[in-house]
């Protein structure tokens, strides 16, 4: 077992009950403290740990690292050090903050330079995303969409059970939690019309997703097997793949999503390592009808039991829970997605981000988009104060939360939130 994952560890940093960030998590992110430069950080409970200060004051000296990596404005170079090194850093941080370790605990002057309350810190984009790919890997979601737009009897396209369907998304518009999103504009073809119209999107939606970040590059022409894939996956975050359904519907034939997706996607700020999620592995769905090709077959537990919640906040009201799903509703796992992505020789780069695709559960209260929750606008969601929603309106804030919980240990992601502003 990875030392930092030990469920019995306790920290001398006080943590609130049900925190997403116990000492067993130790995610990585980028923060700005006051007027200082961006730097790498981690978090225990509600306390942010400045890793540049921790390293500068000598606490990571035994790892013989280049300290400059903690002063960069993204974690790409840190991830690129490789899992042996990043795992050693996570284990060392775990050791420093364990209850009975006095080296920093009893050093008030150093603590003042290293520790900050979360409220005094601004989270920045943790990763420079080079390429972004989005999959379509939840069978329940793909079945819902196929039922709505095509044929309930043949909801899945003929390729769906043979390969993880995906498309290349847009990296430049990926933003960190808290960044407001302007309603996109574009072409739409209104029902019954024979000419398209241009204007602000009317059917603005979210997509409940998780995303993983690649921490190791591969060579052009080479393929990564399902067995090797985990070595390339550094960690995960929550991901809201904002979608303009009316723009998407008119533009997507025959090449797939384009401007209906590329205007924005939001990610949670702390990258939780794949290592930290080890406790929450579960077995995958049986894939024998049809049997998948050998390059997509895999051994071991590659799915993760991570509870996901969607909250919608209307301006002036409290956040209101509208869906509860789970990352386990994935037919294709991350290792299969990477194996498929590279089977043609396409190379991976450090900082690449891979969206899971919308994660919908089996029941109508577990769907991962407004499109499904309101079933194409036919079943509005009742909201507090007598309001209702079919799609997102200006002023609405959409929040995703997620955590795994097992045997009293909870490892979470915090949240990703974004407010919808009027079209510019
Ligand atoms: Mn998506």
Short mmCIF file of C-alpha atoms and ligand atoms in Angstrom, two decimals, residues 132 134-135 167 207 209 241 243 261 357-358, ligand 1:
data_model
loop_
_atom_site.label_atom_id
_atom_site.label_comp_id
_atom_site.label_asym_id
_atom_site.label_seq_id
_atom_site.Cartn_x
_atom_site.Cartn_y
_atom_site.Cartn_z
CA UNK A 132 -8.35 18.18 -24.43
CA UNK A 134 -13.88 14.36 -24.41
CA UNK A 135 -15.34 10.87 -24.35
CA UNK A 167 -13.86 13.87 -29.98
CA UNK A 207 -22.43 18.15 -18.36
CA UNK A 209 -18.10 14.80 -15.89
CA UNK A 241 -18.42 20.51 -19.97
CA UNK A 243 -22.95 22.74 -23.72
CA UNK A 261 -18.95 22.88 -26.74
CA UNK A 357 -18.27 12.30 -21.00
CA UNK A 358 -21.53 13.01 -19.20
MN1 LIG B 1 -18.92 16.35 -22.68
#
